[in-house]
Amino acid sequence: MPDGANAILVRRRRREQAAGPRAAFGARGNRPLAALAAVFVLAQLVLVRPVLGLGWDEIVYVSQVTSHHPAAFFSAPRSRGVSLLVAPVASWSSSVPLLRVYLALLSGLALYLALRAWRGLFPTRVLVLGGALFASLWLTLFYGPQAMPNYWVAIGALIGVGCFLRAREERPAPVLLWGLAAGAALMAWMRPTDAAYVALPLLVLALARRRRLLLALVAGLAAGAVPWVVEAYVSYGGLGERLAEASRIQGGLGWQIAVDDQLRSLGGRALCRPCTGPMPTPLVTLWWFALPVLAGLGLAVAVRARRPERTLVPLACAATAALPYLFMIGYAAPRFLQPAYALLALPVADALWHLARTPGGAWRPVAAPLVALALAGHLAAQLAVLDGAVSRNIESRRDWGRTADALHRLGVRTPCLLTGHEAIPIGYYTGCSSGATSGNNENTTAADILRTAERRPVAHLSPAGGTPPPYARSWPVHRISDLDVRVAPGR
């Protein structure tokens, strides 16, 4: 018996000695990822700045959970995920800087966890470079601290695909199955339709071999999509009706080439609808054309190294994620492709390391400086676009605030109602609810507006010189900046 006890102690000691170096290596490998996440958070706070006011879509999401502003109309394509994400701050505070700091910190933590999900699939240097490539895009920095869904779909995609691949190559441990489910749920929580496109290749692979992976993936997608589906039956008459309404609002989903629209949006446009005007300079768009080339090189490197699945699966998920936004809608916004960019970043980083270093680890004397120079130029172009986007948005959102101040001077104060041009954002800044009798945000009628005007301030907004609707034509008109504001006669 003593000999048996001694043997057990010896085996335990050996296991601890063997595990020690691996644990230390894992801790050291996580530090660069943590440093990258910290730099990402700092860059958001410095370059985007917490003083940036809420944008139109943010107002819709944030107003659902605030107690200090009326809830804006919530259209069919939207999901409640963002509203719940901001609720810990927005439910009790109206401070936009506080919300920005909260979201910046949360986005940095999420990036760190998403890259950790890929540990063991790629070397740490590839994960750091891939994360840096994604995090340094102007649209990632711009939307990281904003209450918008696309960055979080990208994070869910990274977590889900990384855990899926690790579970296929390793024993499908519970932590990997939970990670896969969590990534899928996060995507579906934010945008159920985007989650379905991202997960399509994973569903095909899971159907072929792994039942536990299939169950985890389907459970995650279902858990995230349940609120959206329930709301479809409660508010829209069913899932098919909500999908049809969402398609209508988006201009009708079908074969529509939006590749050129996406290119135009890369110059810093938050929404390109209609997407007219000149293309950005080649310095701004060059990286977009380099992406498929470098992704193909990354796949060739993976095939040569006999690990094709680690690269092929994220490339397939990126392709299905991008498909509807490149070929199925008639407008563009750069944030729509964030999940695809996140999934492409790691294969592209793998390709760049291959170009810069020999298989033995030495730097290539010509290629390495060229890669470094290209990355520096790319970063400079991204920061220039970011600076312009931030400046324009800060000014436009300050315009909404100035219009709100002028409306207050006209007696339009809470509780109140605004209708017409940009009623949703200006209404939020004014403290009013918003209404529309037609269009994508239709939620009231002319008769309801007139009844409301009998008991509280109501105003209609239109571009200067524009034709007002019949119900507001007799109202006194005031000029505020480039708007004609018609205020209903006093009660």
Short mmCIF file of C-alpha atoms in Angstrom, two decimals:
data_model
loop_
_atom_site.label_atom_id
_atom_site.label_comp_id
_atom_site.label_asym_id
_atom_site.label_seq_id
_atom_site.Cartn_x
_atom_site.Cartn_y
_atom_site.Cartn_z
CA MET A 1 0.00 0.00 0.00
CA PRO A 2 2.77 2.53 0.77
CA ASP A 3 4.35 1.64 -2.56
CA GLY A 4 1.05 2.24 -4.32
CA ALA A 5 0.57 5.61 -2.59
CA ASN A 6 4.14 6.59 -3.46
CA ALA A 7 3.55 5.66 -7.12
CA ILE A 8 0.43 7.84 -7.21
CA LEU A 9 2.37 10.78 -5.78
CA VAL A 10 5.15 10.31 -8.31
CA ARG A 11 2.72 10.25 -11.24
CA ARG A 12 0.93 13.33 -9.92
CA ARG A 13 4.25 15.18 -9.56
CA ARG A 14 5.19 14.30 -13.13
CA ARG A 15 1.85 15.57 -14.43
CA GLU A 16 2.30 18.82 -12.55
CA GLN A 17 5.82 19.25 -13.90
CA ALA A 18 4.60 18.60 -17.44
CA ALA A 19 1.63 20.94 -17.08
CA GLY A 20 3.70 23.74 -15.56
CA PRO A 21 5.53 24.82 -18.73
CA ARG A 22 2.36 24.56 -20.81
CA ALA A 23 0.44 26.73 -18.35
CA ALA A 24 3.25 29.27 -18.29
CA PHE A 25 3.36 29.31 -22.09
CA GLY A 26 -0.41 29.80 -22.23
CA ALA A 27 -0.18 32.76 -19.86
CA ARG A 28 2.64 34.29 -21.90
CA GLY A 29 0.68 33.70 -25.11
CA ASN A 30 -2.35 35.54 -23.73
CA ARG A 31 -0.39 38.66 -22.79
CA PRO A 32 0.08 39.91 -26.39
CA LEU A 33 -3.64 39.43 -26.99
CA ALA A 34 -4.46 41.38 -23.84
CA ALA A 35 -2.04 44.13 -24.88
CA LEU A 36 -3.69 44.34 -28.31
CA ALA A 37 -7.14 44.60 -26.70
CA ALA A 38 -5.91 47.38 -24.40
CA VAL A 39 -4.48 49.34 -27.33
CA PHE A 40 -7.78 48.87 -29.18
CA VAL A 41 -9.73 50.33 -26.25
CA LEU A 42 -7.32 53.25 -25.89
CA ALA A 43 -7.46 53.98 -29.63
CA GLN A 44 -11.27 54.15 -29.53
CA LEU A 45 -11.27 56.56 -26.61
CA VAL A 46 -8.60 58.81 -28.16
CA LEU A 47 -9.53 58.73 -31.84
CA VAL A 48 -13.32 58.38 -31.78
CA ARG A 49 -13.76 60.24 -28.50
CA PRO A 50 -16.55 59.70 -25.97
CA VAL A 51 -18.11 63.08 -26.80
CA LEU A 52 -19.49 61.69 -30.09
CA GLY A 53 -23.27 61.99 -29.80
CA LEU A 54 -25.68 59.17 -30.53
CA GLY A 55 -26.42 58.45 -34.19
CA TRP A 56 -29.78 57.64 -35.76
CA ASP A 57 -29.64 53.84 -35.39
CA GLU A 58 -28.07 54.12 -31.94
CA ILE A 59 -30.97 56.28 -30.85
CA VAL A 60 -33.44 53.60 -31.89
CA TYR A 61 -31.59 50.91 -29.91
CA VAL A 62 -30.77 53.00 -26.83
CA SER A 63 -34.20 54.59 -26.53
CA GLN A 64 -35.77 51.15 -26.02
CA VAL A 65 -34.22 50.83 -22.55
CA THR A 66 -33.99 54.41 -21.30
CA SER A 67 -36.36 55.99 -18.83
CA HIS A 68 -35.45 59.56 -19.84
CA HIS A 69 -36.41 59.42 -23.55
CA PRO A 70 -39.45 58.02 -25.38
CA ALA A 71 -38.78 54.82 -27.30
CA ALA A 72 -38.30 55.37 -31.05
CA PHE A 73 -40.05 53.20 -33.63
CA PHE A 74 -38.42 49.76 -33.83
CA SER A 75 -38.63 48.41 -37.38
CA ALA A 76 -38.78 44.78 -38.51
CA PRO A 77 -35.11 44.18 -39.44
CA ARG A 78 -33.82 45.25 -36.03
CA SER A 79 -33.12 42.96 -33.09
CA ARG A 80 -33.16 43.73 -29.37
CA GLY A 81 -29.61 42.53 -28.72
CA VAL A 82 -27.99 45.96 -28.81
CA SER A 83 -30.66 47.42 -26.54
CA LEU A 84 -29.95 44.74 -23.93
CA LEU A 85 -26.21 45.23 -24.39
CA VAL A 86 -26.41 48.92 -23.46
CA ALA A 87 -29.08 48.49 -20.77
CA PRO A 88 -26.61 48.25 -17.83
CA VAL A 89 -25.68 51.90 -18.48
CA ALA A 90 -28.46 53.42 -20.58
CA SER A 91 -31.24 52.23 -18.27
CA TRP A 92 -30.14 54.59 -15.49
CA SER A 93 -27.89 57.23 -17.07
CA SER A 94 -28.32 59.59 -20.02
CA SER A 95 -24.56 60.24 -20.20
CA VAL A 96 -23.28 59.50 -23.71
CA PRO A 97 -19.57 59.66 -22.69
CA LEU A 98 -20.24 57.06 -20.00
CA LEU A 99 -21.95 54.83 -22.55
CA ARG A 100 -19.05 55.25 -24.98
CA VAL A 101 -16.47 54.28 -22.36
CA TYR A 102 -18.53 51.27 -21.33
CA LEU A 103 -18.85 50.05 -24.91
CA ALA A 104 -15.16 50.67 -25.67
CA LEU A 105 -14.11 48.59 -22.66
CA LEU A 106 -16.60 45.88 -23.52
CA SER A 107 -15.48 45.75 -27.15
CA GLY A 108 -11.84 45.39 -26.09
CA LEU A 109 -12.65 42.55 -23.71
CA ALA A 110 -14.71 40.87 -26.42
CA LEU A 111 -11.85 41.09 -28.93
CA TYR A 112 -9.48 39.49 -26.42
CA LEU A 113 -11.87 36.60 -25.75
CA ALA A 114 -12.58 36.11 -29.45
CA LEU A 115 -8.87 35.82 -30.31
CA ARG A 116 -8.31 33.46 -27.38
CA ALA A 117 -10.86 31.12 -28.92
CA TRP A 118 -8.34 30.54 -31.73
CA ARG A 119 -5.42 29.57 -29.48
CA GLY A 120 -3.81 26.42 -30.81
CA LEU A 121 -5.19 26.91 -34.32
CA PHE A 122 -2.72 29.65 -35.28
CA PRO A 123 0.50 30.87 -33.61
CA THR A 124 0.13 33.80 -31.24
CA ARG A 125 1.91 36.12 -33.68
CA VAL A 126 -0.76 35.37 -36.32
CA LEU A 127 -3.57 35.98 -33.83
CA VAL A 128 -2.04 39.30 -32.77
CA LEU A 129 -1.51 40.48 -36.35
CA GLY A 130 -4.96 39.28 -37.44
CA GLY A 131 -6.57 41.00 -34.48
CA ALA A 132 -4.60 44.18 -35.21
CA LEU A 133 -5.65 44.12 -38.87
CA PHE A 134 -9.32 43.91 -37.91
CA ALA A 135 -9.10 46.33 -34.98
CA SER A 136 -7.24 49.00 -37.00
CA LEU A 137 -9.88 49.25 -39.73
CA TRP A 138 -11.52 52.66 -39.47
CA LEU A 139 -14.96 51.08 -39.30
CA THR A 140 -13.95 48.79 -36.41
CA LEU A 141 -12.55 51.70 -34.42
CA PHE A 142 -15.53 53.87 -35.29
CA TYR A 143 -18.22 51.35 -34.40
CA GLY A 144 -16.49 49.67 -31.46
CA PRO A 145 -17.79 52.22 -28.92
CA GLN A 146 -21.16 52.64 -30.64
CA ALA A 147 -24.46 50.95 -29.89
CA MET A 148 -24.58 49.04 -33.16
CA PRO A 149 -24.89 45.29 -33.83
CA ASN A 150 -22.36 44.46 -36.56
CA TYR A 151 -19.19 44.48 -34.46
CA TRP A 152 -20.83 42.07 -32.05
CA VAL A 153 -21.87 39.76 -34.86
CA ALA A 154 -18.19 39.77 -35.90
CA ILE A 155 -17.10 38.88 -32.36
CA GLY A 156 -19.67 36.10 -32.16
CA ALA A 157 -18.46 34.77 -35.51
CA LEU A 158 -14.84 34.68 -34.34
CA ILE A 159 -15.73 32.93 -31.10
CA GLY A 160 -18.08 30.45 -32.73
CA VAL A 161 -15.84 29.48 -35.65
CA GLY A 162 -12.75 29.24 -33.44
CA CYS A 163 -14.45 26.97 -30.90
CA PHE A 164 -15.99 24.91 -33.71
CA LEU A 165 -12.61 24.24 -35.32
CA ARG A 166 -10.92 23.43 -32.02
CA ALA A 167 -13.72 21.04 -31.09
CA ARG A 168 -13.29 19.24 -34.44
CA GLU A 169 -9.51 18.91 -34.05
CA GLU A 170 -9.43 18.25 -30.31
CA ARG A 171 -11.78 16.33 -28.10
CA PRO A 172 -15.04 18.39 -28.02
CA ALA A 173 -14.62 19.52 -24.43
CA PRO A 174 -17.60 21.19 -22.72
CA VAL A 175 -15.85 24.58 -22.70
CA LEU A 176 -15.54 24.49 -26.51
CA LEU A 177 -19.16 23.44 -26.96
CA TRP A 178 -20.27 26.23 -24.65
CA GLY A 179 -18.05 28.65 -26.57
CA LEU A 180 -19.58 27.58 -29.87
CA ALA A 181 -23.09 28.00 -28.47
CA ALA A 182 -22.22 31.38 -26.96
CA GLY A 183 -20.76 32.69 -30.22
CA ALA A 184 -23.80 31.54 -32.18
CA ALA A 185 -26.17 33.02 -29.60
CA LEU A 186 -24.35 36.37 -29.64
CA MET A 187 -24.65 36.57 -33.43
CA ALA A 188 -28.34 35.65 -33.43
CA TRP A 189 -29.01 37.94 -30.48
CA MET A 190 -27.68 40.87 -32.49
CA ARG A 191 -28.82 40.01 -36.04
CA PRO A 192 -30.53 36.63 -36.58
CA THR A 193 -30.32 36.74 -40.37
CA ASP A 194 -26.59 37.53 -40.30
CA ALA A 195 -26.06 34.67 -37.85
CA ALA A 196 -27.73 32.25 -40.24
CA TYR A 197 -25.45 33.25 -43.12
CA VAL A 198 -22.28 33.05 -41.01
CA ALA A 199 -23.24 29.67 -39.55
CA LEU A 200 -24.22 28.03 -42.85
CA PRO A 201 -20.83 26.35 -43.52
CA LEU A 202 -20.61 25.24 -39.89
CA LEU A 203 -24.05 23.65 -40.09
CA VAL A 204 -23.03 21.73 -43.23
CA LEU A 205 -19.83 20.44 -41.59
CA ALA A 206 -21.59 19.57 -38.33
CA LEU A 207 -24.29 17.65 -40.18
CA ALA A 208 -21.62 15.55 -41.84
CA ARG A 209 -19.86 14.26 -38.73
CA ARG A 210 -20.35 15.76 -35.29
CA ARG A 211 -23.75 15.55 -33.61
CA ARG A 212 -22.58 17.33 -30.43
CA LEU A 213 -21.26 20.24 -32.46
CA LEU A 214 -24.53 20.42 -34.39
CA LEU A 215 -26.57 20.46 -31.19
CA ALA A 216 -24.41 23.20 -29.63
CA LEU A 217 -24.56 25.33 -32.78
CA VAL A 218 -28.30 24.96 -33.28
CA ALA A 219 -28.98 25.55 -29.58
CA GLY A 220 -26.93 28.74 -29.63
CA LEU A 221 -28.62 30.07 -32.76
CA ALA A 222 -32.06 29.24 -31.37
CA ALA A 223 -31.35 30.80 -27.98
CA GLY A 224 -30.20 34.05 -29.57
CA ALA A 225 -33.04 34.21 -32.08
CA VAL A 226 -35.91 33.38 -29.71
CA PRO A 227 -36.69 37.02 -28.73
CA TRP A 228 -36.75 38.07 -32.39
CA VAL A 229 -39.01 35.16 -33.36
CA VAL A 230 -41.36 35.74 -30.43
CA GLU A 231 -41.61 39.42 -31.32
CA ALA A 232 -42.36 38.43 -34.92
CA TYR A 233 -45.49 36.58 -33.79
CA VAL A 234 -46.50 39.18 -31.21
CA SER A 235 -46.03 42.32 -33.33
CA TYR A 236 -45.89 41.29 -36.99
CA GLY A 237 -48.29 38.38 -37.34
CA GLY A 238 -45.66 35.70 -37.78
CA LEU A 239 -42.10 34.96 -38.79
CA GLY A 240 -42.79 35.05 -42.53
CA GLU A 241 -44.55 38.40 -42.22
CA ARG A 242 -41.65 39.92 -40.30
CA LEU A 243 -39.12 38.64 -42.81
CA ALA A 244 -41.20 40.05 -45.65
CA GLU A 245 -41.49 43.43 -43.91
CA ALA A 246 -37.76 43.46 -43.22
CA SER A 247 -37.10 42.74 -46.89
CA ARG A 248 -39.39 45.59 -47.93
CA ILE A 249 -37.65 48.07 -45.64
CA GLN A 250 -34.30 47.03 -47.05
CA GLY A 251 -35.48 47.70 -50.58
CA GLY A 252 -36.44 44.15 -51.44
CA LEU A 253 -33.90 41.35 -51.09
CA GLY A 254 -32.89 39.74 -54.35
CA TRP A 255 -30.15 39.76 -56.97
CA GLN A 256 -28.67 43.25 -56.65
CA ILE A 257 -24.97 43.93 -57.04
CA ALA A 258 -23.76 46.24 -54.26
CA VAL A 259 -20.00 45.68 -54.66
CA ASP A 260 -19.46 49.18 -56.06
CA ASP A 261 -21.65 50.62 -53.30
CA GLN A 262 -19.48 48.98 -50.67
CA LEU A 263 -16.40 50.43 -52.33
CA ARG A 264 -17.88 53.93 -52.23
CA SER A 265 -18.75 53.52 -48.56
CA LEU A 266 -15.11 52.78 -47.65
CA GLY A 267 -14.35 56.49 -47.79
CA GLY A 268 -16.05 57.04 -44.45
CA ARG A 269 -19.75 57.01 -45.29
CA ALA A 270 -21.87 55.48 -42.55
CA LEU A 271 -24.72 54.73 -44.95
CA CYS A 272 -24.63 54.76 -48.74
CA ARG A 273 -28.32 54.92 -49.74
CA PRO A 274 -28.58 55.94 -52.51
CA CYS A 275 -24.93 55.28 -53.18
CA THR A 276 -23.79 57.98 -55.59
CA GLY A 277 -20.73 60.15 -55.90
CA PRO A 278 -17.10 59.39 -56.75
CA MET A 279 -15.09 56.43 -55.55
CA PRO A 280 -12.57 57.00 -52.74
CA THR A 281 -8.92 57.29 -53.70
CA PRO A 282 -7.04 54.04 -54.48
CA LEU A 283 -5.06 54.42 -51.26
CA VAL A 284 -8.32 53.97 -49.34
CA THR A 285 -9.68 51.04 -51.35
CA LEU A 286 -6.48 49.13 -52.17
CA TRP A 287 -6.73 46.93 -49.07
CA TRP A 288 -10.18 45.78 -50.18
CA PHE A 289 -8.78 44.38 -53.43
CA ALA A 290 -5.83 42.85 -51.59
CA LEU A 291 -8.10 40.90 -49.22
CA PRO A 292 -9.12 38.08 -51.60
CA VAL A 293 -5.56 37.75 -52.93
CA LEU A 294 -4.06 37.45 -49.45
CA ALA A 295 -6.88 35.15 -48.33
CA GLY A 296 -6.08 32.87 -51.26
CA LEU A 297 -2.40 32.92 -50.33
CA GLY A 298 -3.34 32.10 -46.73
CA LEU A 299 -5.29 29.09 -47.97
CA ALA A 300 -2.32 27.95 -50.08
CA VAL A 301 -0.04 28.25 -47.02
CA ALA A 302 -2.51 26.21 -44.96
CA VAL A 303 -2.78 23.49 -47.61
CA ARG A 304 0.99 23.26 -47.84
CA ALA A 305 1.21 22.98 -44.05
CA ARG A 306 -1.49 20.26 -44.09
CA ARG A 307 -3.97 22.26 -42.02
CA PRO A 308 -6.42 23.47 -44.69
CA GLU A 309 -9.56 23.33 -42.55
CA ARG A 310 -8.32 26.02 -40.13
CA THR A 311 -8.24 28.48 -43.01
CA LEU A 312 -10.90 27.15 -45.35
CA VAL A 313 -13.71 27.23 -42.76
CA PRO A 314 -13.32 30.90 -41.75
CA LEU A 315 -12.98 31.81 -45.44
CA ALA A 316 -16.22 29.96 -46.22
CA CYS A 317 -18.03 31.65 -43.31
CA ALA A 318 -16.69 35.04 -44.43
CA ALA A 319 -17.98 34.41 -47.94
CA THR A 320 -21.48 33.47 -46.79
CA ALA A 321 -21.53 36.42 -44.34
CA ALA A 322 -20.66 38.86 -47.15
CA LEU A 323 -22.96 37.33 -49.76
CA PRO A 324 -26.23 39.17 -48.93
CA TYR A 325 -24.50 42.54 -48.54
CA LEU A 326 -22.60 42.30 -51.80
CA PHE A 327 -25.26 40.72 -54.02
CA MET A 328 -28.70 40.94 -52.43
CA ILE A 329 -29.37 44.56 -51.35
CA GLY A 330 -29.32 47.80 -53.28
CA TYR A 331 -27.33 49.94 -50.86
CA ALA A 332 -24.31 49.68 -48.60
CA ALA A 333 -22.82 50.49 -45.23
CA PRO A 334 -19.23 49.51 -44.40
CA ARG A 335 -20.26 48.01 -41.06
CA PHE A 336 -22.35 45.35 -42.82
CA LEU A 337 -19.17 43.46 -43.76
CA GLN A 338 -17.54 43.53 -40.32
CA PRO A 339 -18.14 39.79 -39.67
CA ALA A 340 -16.51 38.94 -43.01
CA TYR A 341 -13.52 41.19 -42.28
CA ALA A 342 -13.04 39.62 -38.84
CA LEU A 343 -13.03 36.09 -40.25
CA LEU A 344 -10.71 37.03 -43.11
CA ALA A 345 -8.22 38.74 -40.79
CA LEU A 346 -6.58 35.56 -39.47
CA PRO A 347 -5.94 33.84 -42.84
CA VAL A 348 -4.66 37.16 -44.19
CA ALA A 349 -2.33 37.57 -41.20
CA ASP A 350 -1.06 34.04 -41.78
CA ALA A 351 -0.31 34.94 -45.39
CA LEU A 352 1.52 38.14 -44.40
CA TRP A 353 3.73 36.27 -41.93
CA HIS A 354 4.51 33.76 -44.67
CA LEU A 355 5.54 36.60 -46.99
CA ALA A 356 7.68 38.27 -44.33
CA ARG A 357 9.46 35.23 -42.85
CA THR A 358 11.09 32.08 -44.17
CA PRO A 359 9.97 28.63 -42.92
CA GLY A 360 13.02 28.72 -40.67
CA GLY A 361 11.87 31.92 -38.99
CA ALA A 362 14.34 34.36 -40.58
CA TRP A 363 13.11 37.66 -42.01
CA ARG A 364 13.02 37.83 -45.81
CA PRO A 365 15.34 40.74 -46.70
CA VAL A 366 13.11 42.26 -49.39
CA ALA A 367 9.61 41.01 -48.66
CA ALA A 368 9.59 41.83 -44.94
CA PRO A 369 10.26 45.59 -45.38
CA LEU A 370 7.70 45.74 -48.19
CA VAL A 371 5.06 44.08 -46.01
CA ALA A 372 5.85 46.46 -43.15
CA LEU A 373 5.68 49.46 -45.49
CA ALA A 374 2.35 48.31 -46.93
CA LEU A 375 0.89 47.81 -43.45
CA ALA A 376 2.09 51.27 -42.36
CA GLY A 377 0.49 52.87 -45.42
CA HIS A 378 -2.71 50.95 -44.83
CA LEU A 379 -2.85 52.08 -41.21
CA ALA A 380 -2.25 55.71 -42.20
CA ALA A 381 -5.09 55.57 -44.74
CA GLN A 382 -7.45 54.00 -42.19
CA LEU A 383 -6.69 56.65 -39.59
CA ALA A 384 -7.21 59.43 -42.13
CA VAL A 385 -10.63 58.04 -43.09
CA LEU A 386 -11.50 57.59 -39.42
CA ASP A 387 -10.61 61.20 -38.63
CA GLY A 388 -12.88 62.48 -41.38
CA ALA A 389 -15.75 60.19 -40.38
CA VAL A 390 -15.52 61.21 -36.73
CA SER A 391 -15.40 64.92 -37.54
CA ARG A 392 -18.41 64.75 -39.85
CA ASN A 393 -20.47 62.74 -37.40
CA ILE A 394 -19.61 64.90 -34.42
CA GLU A 395 -20.75 67.97 -36.34
CA SER A 396 -23.96 66.40 -37.70
CA ARG A 397 -24.96 65.19 -34.27
CA ARG A 398 -24.24 68.60 -32.78
CA ASP A 399 -26.59 70.01 -35.44
CA TRP A 400 -29.35 67.80 -34.04
CA GLY A 401 -28.58 69.18 -30.58
CA ARG A 402 -28.72 72.79 -31.82
CA THR A 403 -32.04 72.10 -33.53
CA ALA A 404 -33.35 70.63 -30.30
CA ASP A 405 -32.33 73.78 -28.39
CA ALA A 406 -34.15 75.93 -30.94
CA LEU A 407 -37.26 73.76 -30.63
CA HIS A 408 -37.18 74.21 -26.87
CA ARG A 409 -37.16 77.97 -27.38
CA LEU A 410 -40.27 77.59 -29.55
CA GLY A 411 -42.00 75.80 -26.68
CA VAL A 412 -41.59 72.25 -27.97
CA ARG A 413 -40.66 70.47 -24.78
CA THR A 414 -41.25 67.10 -23.15
CA PRO A 415 -43.81 65.59 -23.49
CA CYS A 416 -43.98 66.38 -27.19
CA LEU A 417 -44.13 64.82 -30.65
CA LEU A 418 -42.04 65.46 -33.77
CA THR A 419 -42.90 64.32 -37.28
CA GLY A 420 -41.26 64.66 -40.67
CA HIS A 421 -37.61 64.96 -41.72
CA GLU A 422 -35.16 63.34 -39.24
CA ALA A 423 -37.87 63.23 -36.59
CA ILE A 424 -36.31 60.22 -34.86
CA PRO A 425 -32.86 61.69 -34.05
CA ILE A 426 -34.04 65.25 -33.51
CA GLY A 427 -36.92 63.95 -31.40
CA TYR A 428 -34.48 62.08 -29.18
CA TYR A 429 -32.27 65.13 -28.68
CA THR A 430 -35.36 67.26 -27.99
CA GLY A 431 -36.90 64.73 -25.62
CA CYS A 432 -39.90 64.13 -27.88
CA SER A 433 -41.44 61.01 -29.29
CA SER A 434 -41.39 60.69 -33.08
CA GLY A 435 -44.06 59.76 -35.57
CA ALA A 436 -44.36 59.03 -39.27
CA THR A 437 -47.48 58.53 -41.40
CA SER A 438 -45.60 56.78 -44.23
CA GLY A 439 -42.25 55.25 -45.10
CA ASN A 440 -40.14 52.67 -43.32
CA ASN A 441 -40.87 54.13 -39.88
CA GLU A 442 -44.63 54.49 -40.26
CA ASN A 443 -46.21 54.23 -36.83
CA THR A 444 -49.09 56.71 -36.70
CA THR A 445 -51.78 58.51 -38.72
CA ALA A 446 -52.55 62.15 -39.45
CA ALA A 447 -55.65 61.91 -37.25
CA ASP A 448 -53.57 60.64 -34.31
CA ILE A 449 -51.10 63.48 -34.78
CA LEU A 450 -53.87 66.10 -34.73
CA ARG A 451 -55.37 64.54 -31.60
CA THR A 452 -51.96 64.60 -29.93
CA ALA A 453 -51.57 68.30 -30.85
CA GLU A 454 -54.65 69.05 -28.75
CA ARG A 455 -52.90 68.08 -25.53
CA ARG A 456 -49.12 68.47 -26.06
CA PRO A 457 -46.62 70.32 -28.32
CA VAL A 458 -46.31 68.88 -31.83
CA ALA A 459 -44.00 70.05 -34.61
CA HIS A 460 -43.35 68.96 -38.19
CA LEU A 461 -39.88 69.16 -39.73
CA SER A 462 -39.13 69.50 -43.43
CA PRO A 463 -36.16 70.67 -45.51
CA ALA A 464 -36.25 74.41 -46.14
CA GLY A 465 -38.81 75.13 -48.86
CA GLY A 466 -40.23 71.61 -48.71
CA THR A 467 -43.93 70.86 -48.99
CA PRO A 468 -45.51 69.92 -45.63
CA PRO A 469 -48.23 67.26 -45.31
CA PRO A 470 -51.85 68.47 -45.35
CA TYR A 471 -52.25 68.23 -41.57
CA ALA A 472 -49.40 70.73 -40.97
CA ARG A 473 -49.87 73.25 -43.80
CA SER A 474 -51.71 75.80 -41.66
CA TRP A 475 -49.28 75.62 -38.75
CA PRO A 476 -46.97 78.61 -38.17
CA VAL A 477 -43.59 78.03 -39.83
CA HIS A 478 -40.17 78.83 -38.34
CA ARG A 479 -36.74 78.49 -39.95
CA ILE A 480 -34.14 76.57 -37.95
CA SER A 481 -30.89 76.18 -39.86
CA ASP A 482 -31.87 74.39 -43.10
CA LEU A 483 -35.22 73.18 -41.76
CA ASP A 484 -38.75 74.54 -41.90
CA VAL A 485 -40.35 73.81 -38.54
CA ARG A 486 -44.12 74.01 -38.30
CA VAL A 487 -45.43 74.04 -34.73
CA ALA A 488 -49.03 73.14 -34.04
CA PRO A 489 -51.04 76.03 -32.55
CA GLY A 490 -51.09 76.12 -28.78
CA ARG A 491 -53.55 74.05 -26.87
#
